[in-house]
Amino acid sequence: MDSLSQIVLGASIQGAILGKYQGRKAYLYGAMLGTLPDLDVLIRYGDPISNMTYHRGFSHSLIVLTAVGLIGSWLILRYHQWRDMPLPYSGKRLALSMTLALTTHPILDSFTVYGTQLLWPLQESLSLTPFSIASVFIIDPLFTIPLLIAMIIGFVKGRKLSVFKSGLLANCQRFAVWMLVVSSSYLLLSLSLKYYAQDQAKQTLAAANIYNITRIKTMPMLPTILMWRTVAEDDQNSLIEIRGSVLDSRLPEYRYLTRYEDPQTIKATIPQINQHHAKRLEWFSGDWIGYRTQTLNDNSTQSTQLVVDDLRMMAGDTAFFSFVLADKDKQESQWQAIMPIDAPVINIDNKPQLSRFELVKQGFVRVFDESVMDEDSGWILVN
């Protein structure tokens, strides 16, 4: 999830467990712990594929973070004993607070489609694809807002909520607990809607007489859990994309991803030196990648690039994570290996590429109006 969501989640957990004792400091400490695992983005591995696939690795391991929480709380407890400054709460409560503030970060991340190595260092050795529940978008205000409110109130009020003299919301600690319940319930709702959207996608495939589907993956399309996108593959390696809103009265529309019609042939031509990059990306994404070629025209020169796209995260025809593995000019017959780079976005069929903001805006309109269709986009409606 985005950094703000992780900050407010950590702050709310610490506030719920230690807010009664630490006051405002509980929310500050929790916010720091909540964002700590994402500091691995400061590590650079030399190329964008490695940067992507090593992120959410060791720093997001439940094994590592549990150890950090337990050892950290033990050190804090020993320090206070050494200074003869006993804590007003038990060491077990401190250990629980720190461990949960740390470990809920990767657990929340696993609800997105990106992929999280919860069991590092066992993940790769056991050939386990990173966990990807794919029921919430990487930015989801409806999940974040309740926890943000809890954190703000905790910072402002410290311990007491003077508005409520007694009952469930008598103090900031209880308020944080209830906001955690609200956000957790939203995650459970996202799971229900995901499987509803996937069932709708299967109905679309059946209505379109598309059978022999070998695998299917459904994921939220926008920063909400109302619009969903499904990618399916048949036994001929053809890829079908289905999208629709859970508010629609009709079945979702679908289209073939014809840019990836011959992936195995293209994959076989990848230079040997870059095979490990392709294999790592396949492992990280659960093999939800597509190989294609694209031509770049630069004044008098022309070159062709061999590109791999992560099919799980796309806006329109543009993949959020797209990499060049090799290239060649028009005089060359063999691909020349290069250090992987981010693939440049080019116009497809002379159609202008919309910005991600424009695509998201267009998507929001589509959520509530099922009559909206992209012109000349290849989407097909079924009866």
PDB file of N, CA and C in Angstrom, residues 292-305 307 324 327-330 341-347:
ATOM      1  N   ARG A 292       6.536  -8.738 -25.925  1.00  0.00           N
ATOM      2  CA  ARG A 292       6.156  -8.090 -27.175  1.00  0.00           C
ATOM      3  C   ARG A 292       7.360  -7.344 -27.729  1.00  0.00           C
ATOM      4  N   THR A 293       7.206  -6.824 -28.924  1.00  0.00           N
ATOM      5  CA  THR A 293       8.235  -5.968 -29.513  1.00  0.00           C
ATOM      6  C   THR A 293       7.606  -4.615 -29.857  1.00  0.00           C
ATOM      7  N   GLN A 294       8.427  -3.601 -29.851  1.00  0.00           N
ATOM      8  CA  GLN A 294       7.951  -2.283 -30.268  1.00  0.00           C
ATOM      9  C   GLN A 294       9.065  -1.579 -31.032  1.00  0.00           C
ATOM     10  N   THR A 295       8.662  -0.751 -31.975  1.00  0.00           N
ATOM     11  CA  THR A 295       9.604  -0.057 -32.845  1.00  0.00           C
ATOM     12  C   THR A 295       9.683   1.414 -32.469  1.00  0.00           C
ATOM     13  N   LEU A 296      10.915   1.911 -32.369  1.00  0.00           N
ATOM     14  CA  LEU A 296      11.153   3.318 -32.067  1.00  0.00           C
ATOM     15  C   LEU A 296      11.713   3.996 -33.302  1.00  0.00           C
ATOM     16  N   ASN A 297      11.143   5.124 -33.661  1.00  0.00           N
ATOM     17  CA  ASN A 297      11.651   5.928 -34.775  1.00  0.00           C
ATOM     18  C   ASN A 297      12.247   7.213 -34.225  1.00  0.00           C
ATOM     19  N   ASP A 298      13.528   7.376 -34.444  1.00  0.00           N
ATOM     20  CA  ASP A 298      14.229   8.568 -33.955  1.00  0.00           C
ATOM     21  C   ASP A 298      14.937   9.237 -35.119  1.00  0.00           C
ATOM     22  N   ASN A 299      14.267  10.248 -35.698  1.00  0.00           N
ATOM     23  CA  ASN A 299      14.788  10.943 -36.885  1.00  0.00           C
ATOM     24  C   ASN A 299      15.057   9.943 -37.992  1.00  0.00           C
ATOM     25  N   SER A 300      16.331   9.739 -38.348  1.00  0.00           N
ATOM     26  CA  SER A 300      16.664   8.868 -39.483  1.00  0.00           C
ATOM     27  C   SER A 300      16.919   7.427 -39.050  1.00  0.00           C
ATOM     28  N   THR A 301      16.944   7.166 -37.749  1.00  0.00           N
ATOM     29  CA  THR A 301      17.244   5.816 -37.272  1.00  0.00           C
ATOM     30  C   THR A 301      15.978   5.128 -36.800  1.00  0.00           C
ATOM     31  N   GLN A 302      16.025   3.819 -36.857  1.00  0.00           N
ATOM     32  CA  GLN A 302      14.900   3.008 -36.411  1.00  0.00           C
ATOM     33  C   GLN A 302      15.442   1.808 -35.644  1.00  0.00           C
ATOM     34  N   SER A 303      14.859   1.554 -34.499  1.00  0.00           N
ATOM     35  CA  SER A 303      15.290   0.406 -33.709  1.00  0.00           C
ATOM     36  C   SER A 303      14.069  -0.319 -33.160  1.00  0.00           C
ATOM     37  N   THR A 304      14.262  -1.585 -32.853  1.00  0.00           N
ATOM     38  CA  THR A 304      13.195  -2.419 -32.302  1.00  0.00           C
ATOM     39  C   THR A 304      13.612  -2.899 -30.924  1.00  0.00           C
ATOM     40  N   GLN A 305      12.670  -2.890 -30.004  1.00  0.00           N
ATOM     41  CA  GLN A 305      12.945  -3.305 -28.628  1.00  0.00           C
ATOM     42  C   GLN A 305      12.142  -4.553 -28.277  1.00  0.00           C
ATOM     43  N   VAL A 307      10.338  -6.202 -25.303  1.00  0.00           N
ATOM     44  CA  VAL A 307       9.773  -5.640 -24.076  1.00  0.00           C
ATOM     45  C   VAL A 307       9.005  -6.713 -23.312  1.00  0.00           C
ATOM     46  N   VAL A 324      12.613  -3.081 -21.054  1.00  0.00           N
ATOM     47  CA  VAL A 324      13.296  -3.487 -22.288  1.00  0.00           C
ATOM     48  C   VAL A 324      14.418  -4.448 -21.923  1.00  0.00           C
ATOM     49  N   ASP A 327      17.542  -5.063 -27.712  1.00  0.00           N
ATOM     50  CA  ASP A 327      17.139  -4.235 -28.845  1.00  0.00           C
ATOM     51  C   ASP A 327      17.991  -4.568 -30.055  1.00  0.00           C
ATOM     52  N   LYS A 328      17.610  -4.026 -31.201  1.00  0.00           N
ATOM     53  CA  LYS A 328      18.364  -4.194 -32.432  1.00  0.00           C
ATOM     54  C   LYS A 328      17.944  -3.118 -33.403  1.00  0.00           C
ATOM     55  N   ASP A 329      18.858  -2.702 -34.275  1.00  0.00           N
ATOM     56  CA  ASP A 329      18.473  -1.754 -35.312  1.00  0.00           C
ATOM     57  C   ASP A 329      18.059  -2.528 -36.552  1.00  0.00           C
ATOM     58  N   LYS A 330      17.627  -1.795 -37.588  1.00  0.00           N
ATOM     59  CA  LYS A 330      17.031  -2.477 -38.737  1.00  0.00           C
ATOM     60  C   LYS A 330      18.041  -3.273 -39.559  1.00  0.00           C
ATOM     61  N   ILE A 341      16.050  -1.738 -18.877  1.00  0.00           N
ATOM     62  CA  ILE A 341      15.661  -0.350 -18.613  1.00  0.00           C
ATOM     63  C   ILE A 341      14.142  -0.267 -18.640  1.00  0.00           C
ATOM     64  N   ASP A 342      13.604   0.799 -18.079  1.00  0.00           N
ATOM     65  CA  ASP A 342      12.162   1.027 -18.178  1.00  0.00           C
ATOM     66  C   ASP A 342      11.799   1.291 -19.638  1.00  0.00           C
ATOM     67  N   ALA A 343      10.767   0.622 -20.118  1.00  0.00           N
ATOM     68  CA  ALA A 343      10.370   0.755 -21.517  1.00  0.00           C
ATOM     69  C   ALA A 343       9.705   2.104 -21.760  1.00  0.00           C
ATOM     70  N   PRO A 344      10.111   2.799 -22.817  1.00  0.00           N
ATOM     71  CA  PRO A 344       9.430   4.059 -23.159  1.00  0.00           C
ATOM     72  C   PRO A 344       8.019   3.784 -23.649  1.00  0.00           C
ATOM     73  N   VAL A 345       7.092   4.674 -23.336  1.00  0.00           N
ATOM     74  CA  VAL A 345       5.712   4.538 -23.788  1.00  0.00           C
ATOM     75  C   VAL A 345       5.590   5.142 -25.170  1.00  0.00           C
ATOM     76  N   ILE A 346       5.088   4.373 -26.123  1.00  0.00           N
ATOM     77  CA  ILE A 346       4.898   4.866 -27.478  1.00  0.00           C
ATOM     78  C   ILE A 346       3.431   4.740 -27.858  1.00  0.00           C
ATOM     79  N   ASN A 347       3.022   5.511 -28.849  1.00  0.00           N
ATOM     80  CA  ASN A 347       1.645   5.438 -29.331  1.00  0.00           C
ATOM     81  C   ASN A 347       1.409   4.120 -30.047  1.00  0.00           C
TER      82      ASN A 347
END
